[in-house]
Amino acid sequence: MSRLFRSLLCVCCCWVSSQPALGFLPSPLSLWPRMGSKFGGQKDETPEGVTVRLQPSPLAQSGHSPSNSLPEVSPTRNEGGSFSKGAIDRFLPFENFCPGMIGPSPQAKALRKKEEQAACDPLRRPLVIEGEYGTLKANLGGRIHLDSPQAVRAPAVSPTASELNVDPGLLRNEERTGLLDRLPPGSSLIVRDANFLDPLLLTVLVEDERTKFDPEKPQAPEIRLMLIAHAPLPCESSLLKGFSRIKIEPLRLRKKDIRPQVDLWLDNLGKHLGTRSGQTMQTVKVKLARDALQALEAYNFPMNDQELRTLIETAFRNLKTETVKEATAGSKWAFEEETRAPPCNFQILRREHIWPSSWTVALARKQWSLLDIFPWLREAVDTNLWPEAFQFNVVRPVFALWIAALFLGPQDRESNGFLNIFWCWWWPLIVLTYPLIGRAWCSFCPFMTFGEWVQRVRLGWSNLTGVGGGGGKRVKGGGGVLQKWPDRLMNKYGPLFLYWFFFGILIWEEAWDLPNNGSLSAFLLLLITGGAVVCSAIFEDRLWCRHLCPIGGMNGMFSTLSILEIRSAEGICKAECADYTCQKGVPVERAEEHKEARRRLFKDREFEAEGQQGVGGEKEEEEETLKLSFSFSRGSLVDENNPPTVLTPPEPTDSISFNDFLIDPTGSKAAAFGVSGLRGCPVHLHPNRIQDNTQCVLCTQCLQACEKGSAELHLRPPGFDLTQPDSPGRGRDAALAFLLLGNVLMRREGVMGKLMSLPSAWVEGVTLEHGLLTCVLLLMPIVSVFVIDRLAAALFTLTSGGQLVEPGKVRLQKASVEHAWEKLTDVPLPVLRRQDETERHSFIYMARAWIPFAWGANLAHYFPDFAEEGLQVLHAFARMIPQEWGNLQSSLLSILPGVSLEPHVTVFVQVASLLVGTLGGALVSQVVGRSRKYSHASVHAAMIVAGAVALSVELFDFRDLFVQ
Ligand code: SF4
Ligand code: SF4
Ligand code: SF4
């Protein structure tokens, strides 16, 4: 009974003593006993009704440690009753269930090893246990003590630093009733929050004759000292000479451990709920739903394991089961009637039990999974109809027809509907849709459709699934070997090539007036297609799209504004995935197995959503994690009454002819033959490591190829990438944003020519002057913003009394000019460094604020084309009807309605897009500047000036409207 009384005291003291340690959160040492007591277990009841669960340690179970109960106090030391009522009892913190570190992560494994070594250390070296708040460090100290041979005869006590600071007599006093005098040999003194310990007291502790450990003459101290610290201890390192150090990694670095930890806690909570009168009944089995696991793994747990445990315990109480209701209704969390022993009850702990609403989680993460919200979308993705079937069955023939019509049809936009759509629909629409669907154009782009077609022809039909490393079976008609990407070359020169290729195309467009020339427009399309085809024929996957395509560069840069993104759940990828099929692909041989696994996974999720047990889409967890009491049962994995259909994969065939390929070279055809694999990410991305949308071509391959269902299509706020402090600052994107601003200026050459009375040779035709002026206008934004930015930064530095450059870095100004081109190569170059970190400035990083502005300016530029000519597209198609076909053309033209927009509407859209772009850019510069501590005043100023100029130019175009 005295043991139980001590347990009661320890629970109460633990709660009281833990408060200062963690502030507003309950102590790690306090919660578990409280839950344990409430839910029972192998328990003894005290008069107050508070119970403590006693459980042998795993090492004790394995025969390693003699300890399986609260430590008995040496009778010789118990004289005077100090152990039952005195200072020592106040600090007995541990019930005998200290779970230690569980989980399959490498960090947890390493820690368990250290824990075992420390427990078995014959010299009982003192320890410093370090780790962030909430990593249950004191728990680990307790575990080490309980697993040591001395635990059978001596206790571990755990005062906090603040308690010792307030009353140093607790350690040693004149009556010699302090801890250092009264603790029996073999005890452990675990000092929590040792960082706050008075340095004098720390010295006393380390140097005391009973705790002192001398590395020169190693001998086990009578009392083992363990210092629990959340940061390096502020003392001389010589003082801690001879201490062993154990560091507990934060939970965010070992997300693999979340699942076993939660399962363990849920298992014990479920057991305790049904325990009554010392008899254990498993009444509630609680399984963590996948969505809940995803939510937990997506969260970074600033308070680590402690926070996780609190969440789970609270969630468990929130389970609205009859069992829980009944059990919690009683004052002692026990059933009132013996006959009401509940049957085993299976429950799912879902995300909404952990967080009140999934929207709360989504709002916190600013991401909503569209595949969960619209399940039909997931099925659509799995059918492979989008984008493959669409690309090969629709886009490919339509594009061929388009090119033919551009070459063979009328050459001006008024009379060629295809040319009209290209310049008056495609451009405004693609710019308009960037904030909505981002780079979705690239998922079905005709250029790469032909590139992939050629690639598959080179490889052979069935090997198309092996592209990207998945392997595959060759058939007749193929045999080519694709090269690996020259990554270093591409990273270095790819952005330069892309920029100048785009630059050249813009000059070509302007000088040769491509928008009014069908053949040249077709050549432009074929030029980009040619690049895609050549690269795809030589290199694996979509090298062209990742590094070289100018349209892809523009799409990627503007897709940072998009409200869609593809990302995966970090925890699942790190904790559960070993094969990375999202990136490597699924080979033909494993395709059916893969589909079956996905089918089971989503079936499980459906069951979970309905609150039932799944059919078994998951593997059993690694047994090592169950070293502690972990008897969670997953139940039957197979429903015997309704066994899952066993899919027999069809025999692989190599009899597919080249004609089959030409008729239907798609996934649907492949599925019919049963030889379909999945190729994984064609641009070599890993959805878990995507930093922003720039490189992802939204092909959805990873969604299909991920067997764990981790890759997701998210909805998010527009421009989310731009505001993230950890997304990279890319010189290529900055340069492209300014180039597209230059594109808008270039299109205003006519207006400028009139204003400045320039000769016609300067503003039209293939002349040197026109070429020069075009180059100047294309480069004007980047040069002017750079100069404004530098002047503003220099002015700021001078007026604030700072130094222009750091001492010893006088060459930096020169270097910033020398390396101007480096800005196009993804290498951030801090142009001006000051001594004060908060004033550091990065031109490239801040240049992202110009992306929204470039978007607004381009929309403002292209929209009038749509409003004035695009809406006349039917007339343009009608004019393509040959005159020889009688009066069909004129009849059609006479009956077709004339559709056009009022000029006021056009002006409104232009002004609105410019304002949205300017405000969006200013907002981004504010957020980015603050988060990175860069100076952003110059960006603001330059953007406002540019916005005002752009608005003036637009309004100048329509001045007649306002004059009237
Ligand atoms: S990057 Fe270029 S070639 Fe590739 S899909 Fe996009 S537009 Fe097409
Ligand atoms: S996205 Fe899927 S396949 Fe890729 S690493 Fe994550 S779990 Fe594995
Ligand atoms: S496979 Fe790669 S490119 Fe395609 S959606 Fe996934 S991450 Fe993006």
Coordinates of C-alpha atoms and ligand atoms in Angstrom, one line a residue, residues 439 441-443 445-448 528 532 542 544-546 549-553 555 697, ligand 1:
R439 CA 1.1 25.2 -66.2
W441 CA -1.0 23.7 -70.9
C442 CA 2.2 21.6 -70.6
S443 CA 0.2 18.6 -69.6
C445 CA 1.1 20.5 -75.1
P446 CA 1.3 19.5 -78.8
F447 CA 5.0 20.2 -79.0
M448 CA 5.9 17.6 -76.4
I528 CA 9.6 24.7 -80.7
A532 CA 11.1 19.0 -78.2
R542 CA 11.3 15.7 -71.0
W544 CA 13.3 20.1 -73.2
C545 CA 10.4 20.9 -70.9
R546 CA 12.6 21.0 -67.8
C549 CA 11.6 25.3 -73.8
P550 CA 10.9 29.1 -73.8
I551 CA 7.1 28.6 -73.5
G552 CA 7.7 26.2 -70.7
G553 CA 9.9 28.8 -69.0
N555 CA 4.6 28.9 -68.1
V697 CA 4.3 20.2 -65.9
Ligands
SF4_1 S1 7.6 23.0 -71.6 FE1 7.3 23.6 -73.8 S2 7.4 21.7 -74.9 FE2 7.2 21.2 -72.8 S3 5.1 20.9 -72.5 FE3 5.5 23.0 -71.9 S4 5.2 24.2 -73.7 FE4 5.3 22.0 -74.3

